[in-house]
Every structure is written in structure tokens, then in C-alpha cells.
CSV table of C-alpha atoms and ligand atoms in Angstrom, one decimal:
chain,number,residue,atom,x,y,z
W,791,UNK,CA,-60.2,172.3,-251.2
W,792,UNK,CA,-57.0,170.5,-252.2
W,793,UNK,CA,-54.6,173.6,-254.2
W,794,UNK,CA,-51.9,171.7,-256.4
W,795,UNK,CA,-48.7,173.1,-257.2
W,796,UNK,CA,-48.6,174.4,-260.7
W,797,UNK,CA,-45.6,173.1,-262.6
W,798,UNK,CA,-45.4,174.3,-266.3
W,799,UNK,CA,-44.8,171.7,-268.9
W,800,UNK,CA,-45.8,169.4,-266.2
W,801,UNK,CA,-42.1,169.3,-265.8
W,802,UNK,CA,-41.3,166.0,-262.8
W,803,UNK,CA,-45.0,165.5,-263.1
W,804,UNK,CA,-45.9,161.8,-263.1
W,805,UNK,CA,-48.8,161.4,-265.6
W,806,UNK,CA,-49.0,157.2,-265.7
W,807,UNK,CA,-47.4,154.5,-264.9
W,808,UNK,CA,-45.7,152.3,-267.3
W,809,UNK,CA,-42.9,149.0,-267.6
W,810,UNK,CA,-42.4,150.2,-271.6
W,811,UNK,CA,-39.3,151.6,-271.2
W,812,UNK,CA,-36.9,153.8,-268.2
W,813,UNK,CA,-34.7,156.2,-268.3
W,814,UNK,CA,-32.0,158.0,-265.9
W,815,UNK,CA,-31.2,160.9,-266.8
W,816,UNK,CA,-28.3,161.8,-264.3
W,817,UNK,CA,-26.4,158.6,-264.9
W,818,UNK,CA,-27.4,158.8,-268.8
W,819,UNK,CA,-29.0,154.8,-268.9
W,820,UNK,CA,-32.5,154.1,-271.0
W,821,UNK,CA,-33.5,150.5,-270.7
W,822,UNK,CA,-36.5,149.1,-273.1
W,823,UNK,CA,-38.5,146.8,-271.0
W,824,UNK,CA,-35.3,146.7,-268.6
W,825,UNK,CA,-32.3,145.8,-271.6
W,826,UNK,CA,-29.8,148.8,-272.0
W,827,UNK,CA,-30.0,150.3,-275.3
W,828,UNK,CA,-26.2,149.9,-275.7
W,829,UNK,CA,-27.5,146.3,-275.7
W,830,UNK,CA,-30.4,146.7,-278.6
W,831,UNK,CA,-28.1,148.6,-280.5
W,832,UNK,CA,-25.9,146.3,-281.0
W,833,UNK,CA,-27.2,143.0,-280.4
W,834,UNK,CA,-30.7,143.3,-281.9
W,835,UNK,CA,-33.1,144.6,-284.8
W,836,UNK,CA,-35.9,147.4,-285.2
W,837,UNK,CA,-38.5,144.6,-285.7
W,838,UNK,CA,-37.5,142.3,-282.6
W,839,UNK,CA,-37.1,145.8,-280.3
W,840,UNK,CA,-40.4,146.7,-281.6
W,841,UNK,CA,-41.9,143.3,-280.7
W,842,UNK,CA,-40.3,143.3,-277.5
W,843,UNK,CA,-41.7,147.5,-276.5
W,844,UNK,CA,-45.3,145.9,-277.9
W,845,UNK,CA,-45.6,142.3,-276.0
W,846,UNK,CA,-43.1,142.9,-273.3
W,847,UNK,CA,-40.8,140.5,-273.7
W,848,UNK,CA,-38.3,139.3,-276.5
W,849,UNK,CA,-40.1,136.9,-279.3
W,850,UNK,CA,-38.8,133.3,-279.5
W,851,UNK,CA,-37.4,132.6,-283.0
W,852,UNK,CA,-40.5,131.4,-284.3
W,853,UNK,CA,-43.1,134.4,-282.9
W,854,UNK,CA,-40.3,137.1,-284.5
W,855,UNK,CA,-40.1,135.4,-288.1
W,856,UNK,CA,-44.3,134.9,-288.0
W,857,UNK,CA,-44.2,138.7,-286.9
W,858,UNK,CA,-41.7,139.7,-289.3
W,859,UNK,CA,-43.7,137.7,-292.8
W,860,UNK,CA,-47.1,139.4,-291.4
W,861,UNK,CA,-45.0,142.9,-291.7
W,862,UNK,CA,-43.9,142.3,-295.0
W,863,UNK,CA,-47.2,141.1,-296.3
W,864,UNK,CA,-49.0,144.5,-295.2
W,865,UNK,CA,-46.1,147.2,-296.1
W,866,UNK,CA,-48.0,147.9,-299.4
W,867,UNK,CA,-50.0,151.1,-299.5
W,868,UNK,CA,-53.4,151.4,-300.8
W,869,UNK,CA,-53.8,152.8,-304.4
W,870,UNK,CA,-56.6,155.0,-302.6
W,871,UNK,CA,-53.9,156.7,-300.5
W,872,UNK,CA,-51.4,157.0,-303.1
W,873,UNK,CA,-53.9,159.1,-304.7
W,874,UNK,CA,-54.4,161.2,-301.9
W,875,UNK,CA,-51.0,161.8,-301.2
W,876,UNK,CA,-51.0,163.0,-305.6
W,877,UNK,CA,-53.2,166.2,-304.2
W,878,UNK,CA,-50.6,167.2,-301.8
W,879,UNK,CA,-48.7,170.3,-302.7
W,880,UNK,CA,-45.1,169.1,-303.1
W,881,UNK,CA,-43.9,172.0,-301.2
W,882,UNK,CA,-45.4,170.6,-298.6
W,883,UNK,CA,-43.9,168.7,-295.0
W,884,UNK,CA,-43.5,165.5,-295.4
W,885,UNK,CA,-45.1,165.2,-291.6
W,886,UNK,CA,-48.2,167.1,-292.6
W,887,UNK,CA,-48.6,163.9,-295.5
W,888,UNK,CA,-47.7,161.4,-292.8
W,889,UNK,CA,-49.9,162.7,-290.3
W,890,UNK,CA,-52.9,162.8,-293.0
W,891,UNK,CA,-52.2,159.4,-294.3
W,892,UNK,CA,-51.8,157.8,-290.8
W,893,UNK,CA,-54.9,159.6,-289.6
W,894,UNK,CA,-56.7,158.5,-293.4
W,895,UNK,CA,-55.7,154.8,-292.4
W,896,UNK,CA,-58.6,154.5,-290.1
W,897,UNK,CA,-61.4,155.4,-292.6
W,898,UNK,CA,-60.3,151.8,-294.4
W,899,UNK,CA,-60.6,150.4,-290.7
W,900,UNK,CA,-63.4,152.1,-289.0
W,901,UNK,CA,-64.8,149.0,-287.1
W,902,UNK,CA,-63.3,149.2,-283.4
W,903,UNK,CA,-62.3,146.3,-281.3
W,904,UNK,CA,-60.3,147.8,-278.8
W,905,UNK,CA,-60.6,144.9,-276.4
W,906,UNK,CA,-60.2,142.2,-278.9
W,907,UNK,CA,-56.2,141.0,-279.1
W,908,UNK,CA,-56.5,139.9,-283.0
W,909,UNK,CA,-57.9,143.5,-283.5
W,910,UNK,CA,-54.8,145.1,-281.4
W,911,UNK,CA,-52.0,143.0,-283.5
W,912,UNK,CA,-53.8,143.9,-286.8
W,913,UNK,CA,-53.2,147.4,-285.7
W,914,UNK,CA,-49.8,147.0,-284.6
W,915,UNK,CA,-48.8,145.3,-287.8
W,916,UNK,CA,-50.7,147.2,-290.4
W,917,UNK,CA,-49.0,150.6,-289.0
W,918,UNK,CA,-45.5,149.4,-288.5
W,919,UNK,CA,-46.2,147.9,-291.7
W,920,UNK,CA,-47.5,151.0,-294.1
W,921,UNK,CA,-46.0,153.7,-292.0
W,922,UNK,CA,-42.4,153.6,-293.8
W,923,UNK,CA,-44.0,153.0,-297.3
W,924,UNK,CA,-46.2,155.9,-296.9
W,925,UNK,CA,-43.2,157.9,-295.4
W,926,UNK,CA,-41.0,156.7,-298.6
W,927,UNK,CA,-44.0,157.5,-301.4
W,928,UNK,CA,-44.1,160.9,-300.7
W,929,UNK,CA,-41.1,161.3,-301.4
W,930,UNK,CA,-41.1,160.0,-304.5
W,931,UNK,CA,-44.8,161.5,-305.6
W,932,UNK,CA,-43.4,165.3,-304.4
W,933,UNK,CA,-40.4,164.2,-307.0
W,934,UNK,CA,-43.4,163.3,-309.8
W,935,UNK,CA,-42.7,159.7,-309.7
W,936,UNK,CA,-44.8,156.5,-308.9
W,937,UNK,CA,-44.1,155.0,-305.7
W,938,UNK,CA,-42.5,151.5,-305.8
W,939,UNK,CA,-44.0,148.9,-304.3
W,940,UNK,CA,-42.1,147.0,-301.2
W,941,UNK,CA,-39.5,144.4,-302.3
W,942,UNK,CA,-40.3,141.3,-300.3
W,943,UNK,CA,-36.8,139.8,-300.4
W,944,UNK,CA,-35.8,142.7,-298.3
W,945,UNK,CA,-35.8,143.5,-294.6
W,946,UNK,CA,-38.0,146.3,-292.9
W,947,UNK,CA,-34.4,149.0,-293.1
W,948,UNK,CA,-33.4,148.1,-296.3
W,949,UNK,CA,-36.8,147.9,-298.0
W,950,UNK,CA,-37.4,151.8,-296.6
W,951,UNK,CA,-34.2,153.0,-298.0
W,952,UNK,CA,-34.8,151.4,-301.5
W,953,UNK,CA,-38.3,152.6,-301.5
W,954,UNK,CA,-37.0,156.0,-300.4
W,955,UNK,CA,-33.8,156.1,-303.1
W,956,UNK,CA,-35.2,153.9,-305.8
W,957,UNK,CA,-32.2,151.9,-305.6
W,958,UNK,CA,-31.4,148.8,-302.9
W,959,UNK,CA,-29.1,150.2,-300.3
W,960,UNK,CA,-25.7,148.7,-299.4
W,961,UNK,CA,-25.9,146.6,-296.8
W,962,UNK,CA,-24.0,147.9,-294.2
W,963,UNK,CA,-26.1,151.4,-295.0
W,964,UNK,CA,-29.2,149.4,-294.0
W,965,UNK,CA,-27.7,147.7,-291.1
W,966,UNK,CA,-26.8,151.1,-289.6
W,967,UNK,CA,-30.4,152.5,-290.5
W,968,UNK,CA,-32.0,149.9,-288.7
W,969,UNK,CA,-29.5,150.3,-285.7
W,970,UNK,CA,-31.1,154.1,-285.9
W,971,UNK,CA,-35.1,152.8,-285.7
W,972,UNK,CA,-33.6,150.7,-282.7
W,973,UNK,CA,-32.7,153.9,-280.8
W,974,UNK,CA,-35.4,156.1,-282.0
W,975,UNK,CA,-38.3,153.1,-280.9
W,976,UNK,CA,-39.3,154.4,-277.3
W,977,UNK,CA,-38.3,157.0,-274.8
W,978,UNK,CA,-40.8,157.1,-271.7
W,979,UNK,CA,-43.4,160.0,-271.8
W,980,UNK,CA,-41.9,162.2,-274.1
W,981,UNK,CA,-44.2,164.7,-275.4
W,982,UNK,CA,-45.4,162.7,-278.9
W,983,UNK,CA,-45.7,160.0,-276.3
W,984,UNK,CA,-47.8,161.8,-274.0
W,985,UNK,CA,-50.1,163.1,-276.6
W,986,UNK,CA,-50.6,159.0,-278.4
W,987,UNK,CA,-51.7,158.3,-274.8
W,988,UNK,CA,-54.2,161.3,-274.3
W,989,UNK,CA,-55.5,160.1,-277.6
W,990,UNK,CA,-55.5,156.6,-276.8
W,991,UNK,CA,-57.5,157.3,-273.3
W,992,UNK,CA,-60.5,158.5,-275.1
W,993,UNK,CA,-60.9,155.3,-276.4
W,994,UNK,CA,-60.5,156.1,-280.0
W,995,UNK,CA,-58.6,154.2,-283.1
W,996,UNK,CA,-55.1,153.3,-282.9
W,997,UNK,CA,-54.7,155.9,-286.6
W,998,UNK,CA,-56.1,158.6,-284.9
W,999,UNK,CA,-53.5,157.8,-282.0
W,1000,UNK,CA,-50.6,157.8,-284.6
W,1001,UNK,CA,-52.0,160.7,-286.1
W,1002,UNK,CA,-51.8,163.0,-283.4
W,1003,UNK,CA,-48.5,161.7,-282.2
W,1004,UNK,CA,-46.7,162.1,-285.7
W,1005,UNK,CA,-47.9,165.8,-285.1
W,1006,UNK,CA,-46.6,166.3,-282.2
W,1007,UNK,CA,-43.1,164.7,-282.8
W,1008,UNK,CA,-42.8,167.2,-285.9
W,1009,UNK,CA,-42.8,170.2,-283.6
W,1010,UNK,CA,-38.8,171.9,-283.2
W,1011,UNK,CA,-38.5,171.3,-280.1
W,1012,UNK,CA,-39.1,167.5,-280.2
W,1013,UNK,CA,-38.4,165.3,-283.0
W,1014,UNK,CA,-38.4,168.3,-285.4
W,1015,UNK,CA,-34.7,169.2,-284.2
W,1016,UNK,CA,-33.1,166.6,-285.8
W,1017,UNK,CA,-34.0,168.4,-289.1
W,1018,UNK,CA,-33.1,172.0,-288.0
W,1019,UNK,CA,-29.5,170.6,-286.3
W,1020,UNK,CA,-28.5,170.2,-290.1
W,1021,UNK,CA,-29.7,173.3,-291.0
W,1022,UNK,CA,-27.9,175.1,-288.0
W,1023,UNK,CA,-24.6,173.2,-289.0
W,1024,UNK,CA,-25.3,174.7,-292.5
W,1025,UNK,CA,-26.1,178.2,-291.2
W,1026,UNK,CA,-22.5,177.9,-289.6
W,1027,UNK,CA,-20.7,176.8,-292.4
W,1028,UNK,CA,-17.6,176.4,-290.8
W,1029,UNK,CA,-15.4,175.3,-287.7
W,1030,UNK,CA,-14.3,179.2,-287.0
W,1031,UNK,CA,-17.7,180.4,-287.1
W,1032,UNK,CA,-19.1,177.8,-284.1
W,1033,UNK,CA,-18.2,180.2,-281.2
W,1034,UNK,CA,-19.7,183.4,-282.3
W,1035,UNK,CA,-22.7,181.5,-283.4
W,1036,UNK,CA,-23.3,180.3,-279.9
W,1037,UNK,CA,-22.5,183.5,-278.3
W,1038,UNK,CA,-25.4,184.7,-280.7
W,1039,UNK,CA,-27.9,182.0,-279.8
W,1040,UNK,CA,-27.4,182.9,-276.1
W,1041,UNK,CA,-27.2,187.0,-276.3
W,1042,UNK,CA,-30.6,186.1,-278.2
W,1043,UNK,CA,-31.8,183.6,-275.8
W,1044,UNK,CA,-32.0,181.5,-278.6
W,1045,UNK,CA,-31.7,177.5,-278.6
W,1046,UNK,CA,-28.8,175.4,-279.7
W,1047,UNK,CA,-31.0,172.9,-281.5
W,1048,UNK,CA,-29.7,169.0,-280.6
W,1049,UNK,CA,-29.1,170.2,-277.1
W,1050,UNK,CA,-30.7,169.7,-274.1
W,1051,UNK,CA,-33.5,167.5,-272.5
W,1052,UNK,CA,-35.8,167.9,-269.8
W,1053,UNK,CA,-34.9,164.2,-267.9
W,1054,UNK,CA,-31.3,163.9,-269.4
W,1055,UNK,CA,-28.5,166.1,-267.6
W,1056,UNK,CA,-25.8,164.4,-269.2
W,1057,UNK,CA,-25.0,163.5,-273.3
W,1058,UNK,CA,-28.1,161.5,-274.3
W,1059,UNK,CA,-26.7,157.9,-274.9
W,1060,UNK,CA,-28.5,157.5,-278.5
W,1061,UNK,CA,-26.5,160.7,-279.4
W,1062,UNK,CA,-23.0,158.7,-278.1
W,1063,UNK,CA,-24.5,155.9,-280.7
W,1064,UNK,CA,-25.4,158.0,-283.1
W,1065,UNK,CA,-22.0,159.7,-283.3
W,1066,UNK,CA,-20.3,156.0,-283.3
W,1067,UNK,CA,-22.7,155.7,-286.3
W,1068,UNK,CA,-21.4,158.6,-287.8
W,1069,UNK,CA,-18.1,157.7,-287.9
W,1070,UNK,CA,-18.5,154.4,-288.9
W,1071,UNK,CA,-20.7,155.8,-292.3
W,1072,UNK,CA,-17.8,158.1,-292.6
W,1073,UNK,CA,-15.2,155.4,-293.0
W,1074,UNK,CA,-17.3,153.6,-295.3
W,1075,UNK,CA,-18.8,156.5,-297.7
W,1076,UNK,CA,-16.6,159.4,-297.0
W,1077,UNK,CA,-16.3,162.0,-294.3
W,1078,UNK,CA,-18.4,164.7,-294.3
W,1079,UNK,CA,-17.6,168.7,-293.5
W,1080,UNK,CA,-20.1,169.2,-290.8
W,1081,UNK,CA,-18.8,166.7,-288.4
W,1082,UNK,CA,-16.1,168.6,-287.9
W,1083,UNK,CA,-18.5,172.0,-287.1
W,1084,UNK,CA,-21.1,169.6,-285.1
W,1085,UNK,CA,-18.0,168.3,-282.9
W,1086,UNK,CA,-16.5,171.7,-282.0
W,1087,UNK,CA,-20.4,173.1,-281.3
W,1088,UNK,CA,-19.9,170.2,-278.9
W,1089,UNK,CA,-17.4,171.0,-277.6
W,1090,UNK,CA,-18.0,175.0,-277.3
W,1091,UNK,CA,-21.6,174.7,-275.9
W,1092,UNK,CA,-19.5,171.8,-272.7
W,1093,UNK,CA,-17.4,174.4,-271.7
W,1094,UNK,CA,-19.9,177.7,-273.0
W,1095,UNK,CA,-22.8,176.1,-271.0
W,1096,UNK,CA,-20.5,174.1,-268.3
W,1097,UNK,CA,-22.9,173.2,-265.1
W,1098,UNK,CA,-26.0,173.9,-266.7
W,1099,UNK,CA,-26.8,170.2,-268.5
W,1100,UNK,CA,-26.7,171.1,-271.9
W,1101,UNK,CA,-25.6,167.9,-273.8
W,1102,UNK,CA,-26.1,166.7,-276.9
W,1103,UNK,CA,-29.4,164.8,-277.5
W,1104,UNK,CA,-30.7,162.2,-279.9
W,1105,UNK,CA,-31.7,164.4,-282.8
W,1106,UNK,CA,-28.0,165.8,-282.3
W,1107,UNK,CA,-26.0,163.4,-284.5
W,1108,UNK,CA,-28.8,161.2,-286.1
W,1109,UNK,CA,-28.7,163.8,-289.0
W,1110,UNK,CA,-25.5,163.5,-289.5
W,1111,UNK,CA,-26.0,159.4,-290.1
W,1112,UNK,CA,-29.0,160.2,-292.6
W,1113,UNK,CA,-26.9,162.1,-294.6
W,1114,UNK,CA,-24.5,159.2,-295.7
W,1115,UNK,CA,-28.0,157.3,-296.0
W,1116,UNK,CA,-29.5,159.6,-298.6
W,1117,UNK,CA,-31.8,160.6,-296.8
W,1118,UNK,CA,-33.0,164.4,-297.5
W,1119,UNK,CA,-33.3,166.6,-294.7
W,1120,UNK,CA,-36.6,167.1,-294.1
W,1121,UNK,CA,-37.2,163.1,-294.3
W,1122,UNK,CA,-35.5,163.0,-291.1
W,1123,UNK,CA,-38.4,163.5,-288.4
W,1124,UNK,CA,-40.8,161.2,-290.6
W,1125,UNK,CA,-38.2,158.3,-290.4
W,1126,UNK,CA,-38.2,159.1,-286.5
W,1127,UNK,CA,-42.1,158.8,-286.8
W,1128,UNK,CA,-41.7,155.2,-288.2
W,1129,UNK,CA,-39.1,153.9,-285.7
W,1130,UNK,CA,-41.0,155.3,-282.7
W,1131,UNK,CA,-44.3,153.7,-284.1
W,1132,UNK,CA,-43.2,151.2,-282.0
W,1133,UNK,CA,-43.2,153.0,-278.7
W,1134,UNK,CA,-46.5,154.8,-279.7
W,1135,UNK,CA,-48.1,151.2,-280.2
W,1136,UNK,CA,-46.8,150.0,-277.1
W,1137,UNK,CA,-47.9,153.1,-275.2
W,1138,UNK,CA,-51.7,152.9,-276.8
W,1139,UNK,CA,-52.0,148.7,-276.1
W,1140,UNK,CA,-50.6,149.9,-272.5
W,1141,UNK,CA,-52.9,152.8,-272.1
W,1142,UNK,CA,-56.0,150.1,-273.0
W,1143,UNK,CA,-55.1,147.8,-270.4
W,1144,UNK,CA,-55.9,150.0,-267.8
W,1145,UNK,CA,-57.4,152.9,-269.4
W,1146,UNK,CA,-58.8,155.9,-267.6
W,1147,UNK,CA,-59.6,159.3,-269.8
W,1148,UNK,CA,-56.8,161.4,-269.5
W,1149,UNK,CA,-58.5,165.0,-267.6
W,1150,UNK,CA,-56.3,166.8,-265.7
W,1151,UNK,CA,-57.0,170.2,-264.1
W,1152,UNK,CA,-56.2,173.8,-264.5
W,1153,UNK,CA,-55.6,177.0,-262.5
W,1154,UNK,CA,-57.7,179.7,-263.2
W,1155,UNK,CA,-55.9,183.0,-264.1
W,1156,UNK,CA,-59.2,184.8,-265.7
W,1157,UNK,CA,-62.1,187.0,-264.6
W,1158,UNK,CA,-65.3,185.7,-263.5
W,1159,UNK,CA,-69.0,187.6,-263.5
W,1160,UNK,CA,-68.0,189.8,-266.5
W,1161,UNK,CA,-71.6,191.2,-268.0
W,1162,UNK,CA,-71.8,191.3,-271.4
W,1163,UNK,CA,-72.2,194.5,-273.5
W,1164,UNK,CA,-73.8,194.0,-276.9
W,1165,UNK,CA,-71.9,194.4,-279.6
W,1166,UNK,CA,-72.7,198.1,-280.5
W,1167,UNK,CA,-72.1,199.3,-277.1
W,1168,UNK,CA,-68.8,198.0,-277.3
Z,1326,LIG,C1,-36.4,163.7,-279.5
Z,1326,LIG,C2,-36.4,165.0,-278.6
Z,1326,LIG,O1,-37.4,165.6,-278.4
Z,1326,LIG,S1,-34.9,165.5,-278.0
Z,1326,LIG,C3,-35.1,167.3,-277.8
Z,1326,LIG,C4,-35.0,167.9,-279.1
Z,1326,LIG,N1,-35.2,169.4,-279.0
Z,1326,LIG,C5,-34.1,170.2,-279.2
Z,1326,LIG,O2,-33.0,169.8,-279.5
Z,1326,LIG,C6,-34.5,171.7,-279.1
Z,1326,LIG,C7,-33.5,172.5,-278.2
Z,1326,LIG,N2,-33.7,172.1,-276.9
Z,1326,LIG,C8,-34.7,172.6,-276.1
Z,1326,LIG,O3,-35.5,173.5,-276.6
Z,1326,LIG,C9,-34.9,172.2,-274.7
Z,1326,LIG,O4,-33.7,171.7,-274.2
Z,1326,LIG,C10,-35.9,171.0,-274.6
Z,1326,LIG,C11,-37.3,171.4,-275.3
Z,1326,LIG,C12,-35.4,169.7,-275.2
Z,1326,LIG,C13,-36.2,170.7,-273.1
Z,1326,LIG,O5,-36.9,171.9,-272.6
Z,1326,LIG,P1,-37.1,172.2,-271.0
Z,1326,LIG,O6,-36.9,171.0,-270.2
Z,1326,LIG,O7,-38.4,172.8,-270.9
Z,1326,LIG,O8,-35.9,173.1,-270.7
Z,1326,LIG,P2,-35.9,174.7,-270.8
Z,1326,LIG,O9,-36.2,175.2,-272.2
Z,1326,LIG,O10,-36.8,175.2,-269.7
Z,1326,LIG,O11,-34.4,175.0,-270.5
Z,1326,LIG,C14,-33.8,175.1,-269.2
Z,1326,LIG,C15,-32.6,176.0,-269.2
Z,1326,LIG,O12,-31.6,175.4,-270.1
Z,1326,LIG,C16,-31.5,176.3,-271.3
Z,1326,LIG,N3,-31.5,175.5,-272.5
Z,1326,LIG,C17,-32.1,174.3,-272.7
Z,1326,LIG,N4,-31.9,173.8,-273.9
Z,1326,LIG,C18,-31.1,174.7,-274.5
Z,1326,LIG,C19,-30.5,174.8,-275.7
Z,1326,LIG,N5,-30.7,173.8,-276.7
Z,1326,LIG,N6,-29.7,175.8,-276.0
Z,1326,LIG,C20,-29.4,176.8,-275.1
Z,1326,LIG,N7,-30.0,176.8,-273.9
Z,1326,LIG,C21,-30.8,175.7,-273.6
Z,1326,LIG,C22,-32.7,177.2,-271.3
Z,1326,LIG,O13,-32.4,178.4,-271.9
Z,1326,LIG,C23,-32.9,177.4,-269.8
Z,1326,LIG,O14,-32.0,178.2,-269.3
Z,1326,LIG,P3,-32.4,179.3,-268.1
Z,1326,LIG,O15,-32.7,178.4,-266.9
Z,1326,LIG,O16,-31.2,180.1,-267.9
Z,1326,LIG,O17,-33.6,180.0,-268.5
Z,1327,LIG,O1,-37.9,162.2,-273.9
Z,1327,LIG,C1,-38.1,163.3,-274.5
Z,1327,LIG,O2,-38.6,164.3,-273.9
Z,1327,LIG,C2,-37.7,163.5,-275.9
Z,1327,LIG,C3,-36.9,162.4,-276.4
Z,1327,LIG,O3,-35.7,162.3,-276.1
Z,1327,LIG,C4,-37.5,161.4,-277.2
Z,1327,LIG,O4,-38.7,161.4,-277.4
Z,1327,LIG,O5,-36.8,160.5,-277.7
């Protein structure tokens, strides 16, 4: 009998094999279908990286702008899920709503043509499509107002932000937002990832796929940090109070939320973005008191944690950029659902190509030939 080495959180595990997207984690590079995200950032758009994560390679000028109009003609929301969304307690997390609605998606869509192409881009577009205007309308129905419908003069960033704020964003506001989906799009087999794919393998629909990956990303420890890293820097307070916090997160054994990864070793590159983001918001709308706290926590957890590969990763500074956006706190892990949409679709149309059913194996740790007692004799 073959006996496989147990490794928890199936930590340098390979569970596929995949050309979506790399990453080295020692030398700090992520590549989308081989570009360098320094590249994406700064040379290219959510809607064209997304295209790109989906079909492999970049559109021509003519396949992006046919992409793009199909997106804008499917962002609106059905009235039915509007209404849905109306039951919700308004106390409630805006990732619980996104998950239900993503998940309610497929009841519109229930006929399955997994290995029909049409049927695939129809998917694609219909969730890249509704999963920002759904994100944005509860929001505004928690706030008792009416959603707003998608302005079609307006591009994928800027039509979330105005849906989300009721008011068209400043340009260079959108501009950096869509910079964000760009670096939030795709990153390997990350856990939300791993669980689109398990879903994916069972040969189910592509909102059921979403679904379970939008509630996976909300957890803390994934894409659920971003949210908490504001409410740490809050918690702080102030500049003075940064190394007595982090002695008290490690005397508790408790995490510095924003820090650390499991492939990175070094500061995660989208957080080097991000932060360059920051600053650039800040010289536009103002600076804002918690860089200064988020750069000496920095700063305190290199030399406090020196050796041990504690960096800064995305959800670090990406707060700190949806601040200046408008963007309320617990808004931020449903806008990191819509950017990395993307990566899930790619993922789930690479999954079908060459699909097996995710089943791995387990060890053991129980009893076996226990006899039962009846409940009374218990
Ligand atoms: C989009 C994303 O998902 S990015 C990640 C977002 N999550 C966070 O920011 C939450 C805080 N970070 C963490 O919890 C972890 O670093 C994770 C979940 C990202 C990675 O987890 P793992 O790879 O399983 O690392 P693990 O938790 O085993 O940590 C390894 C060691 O580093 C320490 N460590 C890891 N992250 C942190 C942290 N944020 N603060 C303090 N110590 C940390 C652990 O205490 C552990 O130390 P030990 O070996 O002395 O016990
Ligand atoms: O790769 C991971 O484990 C988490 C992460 O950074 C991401 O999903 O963007």
C-alpha cells in the first residue's frame, strides 16, 4: 500500500496543472499568462487582463471592444434579484448577498452546456458582467435606496464606482480602481481558487462555481483581510501605539492581518502597487492618518519578524486605496470577488478542458469496530 506524506493545508502540494497565471514567491514575480503584473498594471485594463486570464492570450483591438459592448449590454441586474436582495437584513455581509445572488444567477440559467463554447462566453460575460452591479446594489438597498441602473457611456471601473456612490467618479479615481481589479484578477491556486475548481470538477454550473468561491475568498485569512487590516489600523489609532500592538499580537499568537503568505517570502508585489496607488490617491484627494500607522507596522513587523517572511501582502494596502475611493469597509472583499471573477472563470473553463473530479484522500485518525450501545444504555 502506497502511505503519502500528510502535509496540512496541503501546503507545496501540487493539486493541477495550469498556464493561467505563475508566481515566485522568493524572487517576488506573478506573471498572468507569462506578462509581469508590473506590466498589466500599468500598461493594460481589468477588462483586457480578464480576456487575456479567460482566452489565453491578449484580444486584438476588435475581439476586446466586441468583448467589452457584450459586458456593458449584460451589467444590468434582474428586477427578480433586486428583490431578493430587498429581504436581506441590512446588517448583513455584503459577501453573504454576493454569494446568494451569484449562486441565485443559475436558477435564471439552469440549462447546462458545459462543452459548448457559446455557452462558456455567455457565462463568462453574464458574471463579469452582473457581479459588480449586484456587489454595488446592495449597497445602496442596505442604505434603503433603489439601485441605479449601469450607465452605458461608462467603463467597467467607473460604472462600479458610480453605481456604488451614486455619483460618477473622477476619472483618475476610476483609472486607479481599475488598476486594483488588474491586480486582484488571478493568483494561482489560492484557496478561493482551489475551492471554484473543486466545484468546477464536479461538472456543475459556472454560478454555483462563483458561489462557493466568493465564500471562500470572504474568510479572514484570505480575501477577508483586506477588510480587517483597516480595522486593525483603526484599533491602533496611532503611530506610537504600532509596537506594543505587535508585541500583543505575538505574546498572543495572534496574526498581523496584511502579512504573510504561504508561496510569497518576500513583500507581495501587488502590495508594492497598491502602496504606489496609495500615495498617488493621497496627492490627489488628501493624505490620510493611517498611512502613516500602516507604514511604521511595516516597518516594526521587518525588523520584529526579521528572517521569518512576514511581508506585507495584497490585502495590505489595497484598503488603504478604497478609502480615497469611497468605498466602505466592508465593500472591500466583494470588490476583490468582482476583480478575481476573472481568474475564477479562467480557472473553471481550464478545469473543463481536462476535467477530472477533484477526490483526494485522507488519513484516518479514528477508531474502527466500535459496537453500538442503544441510546438508553448510554
Ligand atoms: C488574498 C490573500 O489571501 S493574501 C493573505 C491574507 N491573509 C492575511 O493577511 C491574514 C494573516 N496572515 C495569515 O494568517 C497567514 O500568513 C496566511 C493565512 C496568509 C498564510 O498561512 P500559512 O502559510 O498557513 O502560514 P502559517 O499560518 O502556518 O504561518 C507560518 C509562521 O508564520 C507566522 N505568521 C504567518 N503570518 C503571520 C502574521 N500575519 N502575523 C504574525 N505571524 C504570522 C505564523 O505564526 C507561523 O509562525 P511559527 O512557525 O512560529 O508558528
Ligand atoms: O495566493 C494566495 O494564497 C492568496 C492570494 O494572495 C490571492 O489569492 O491573491
Amino acid at each position: 500500500m502506497t502511505v503519502y506524506e500528510y502535509r496540512a493545508g496541503l501546503e507545496g502540494v501540487p493539486a493541477t496543472q495550469s498556464s493561467i497565471s505563475y508566481v515566485d514567491g522568493q524572487k517576488g514575480i506573478l506573471e498572468y499568462r507569462g506578462t509581469a503584473i508590473e506590466d498589466l498594471a500599468s500598461q493594460s485594463n481589468f477588462l483586457e487582463t480578464a480576456y487575456l486570464l479567460i482566452w489565453g492570450e491578449f484580444p486584438d483591438a476588435a475581439e476586446l471592444a466586441s468583448f467589452e459592448a457584450e459586458i456593458y449590454e449584460h451589467r444590468r441586474m434582474k428586477y427578480r434579484i433586486s428583490d431578493m436582495m430587498k429581504s436581506f437584513p441590512e446588517s448583513g455581509h455584503p459577501m453573504d448577498s454576493l454569494q446568494a445572488c451569484a449562486a441565485a444567477l443559475g436558477l435564471f440559467y439552469s440549462k447546462r452546456a458545459l462543452d459548448d463554447p457559446a455557452y462558456i462566453r455567455a457565462a463568462v460575460v453574464r458574471l463579469l458582467a452582473k457581479v459588480p452591479t449586484m456587489v454595488a446594489a446592495f449597497q445602496l438597498i442596505r442604505k434603503g435606496h433603489d439601485p441605479i441602473r449601469p450607465r452605458d457611456d461608462l467603463s467597467y471601473a467607473a460604472n462600479f464606482l458610480y453605481m456604488l456612490n451614486e455619483k460618477e467618479p473622477d476619472p483618475f479615481a476610476a483609472h486607479i480602481f481599475d488598476v486594483c481589479l488588474t491586480l486582484h484578477a488571478e493568483h494561482t491556486i489560492n484557496a478561493s481558487t482551489f475551492s471554484a475548481m473543486v466545484t468546477a470538477s464536479t461538472l456543475t454550473d459556472p454560478y454555483a462555481v462563483i458561489a462557493s468561491a466568493v465564500g471562500t475568498l470572504a474568510g479572514p485569512l484570505h480575501g477577508g483581510a483586506a477588510e480587517e487590516v483597516i480595522l486593525m489600523l483603526e484599533e491602533i489609532g496611532s503611530v506610537d501605539h504600532v509596537p506594543a500592538y505587535i508585541e500583543h499580537c505575538l505574546e498572543h499568537r495572534q496574526k498581523i492581518m496584511g502579512f504573510g503568505h504561504r508561496v510569497y517570502k518576500v513583500k507581495d508585489p501587488r502590495a508594492s502597487i497598491l502602496q504606489k496607488l496609495a500615495e498617488q490617491m493621497f496627492d490627489k484627494f488628501g493624505q490620510d492618518k493611517y498611512y502613516d500607522i500602516a507604514i511604521a507596522l511595516e516597518k516594526t513587523v521587518a525588523e520584529r519578524l526579521a528572517g521569518k517572511g512576514i511581508y506585507p501582502n495584497v490585502d495590505f494596502y489595497s484598503g488603504l486605496v478604497y478609502r480615497k475611493l469611497g468605498i466602505p469597509t466592508d465593500m472591500y472583499t466583494p470588490v476583490f470577488a468582482i476583480s478575481r471573477t476573472a481568474g475564477w472563470l479562467a480557472h473553471w473553463k481550464e478545469q473543463l478542458g481536462e476535467n477530472r473530479i477533484f477526490r483526494p484522500t485522507q488519513i484516518y485518525t479514528g477508531m474502527h469496530q466500535v459496537p453500538y450501545i442503544p441510546v438508553e444504555e448510554r
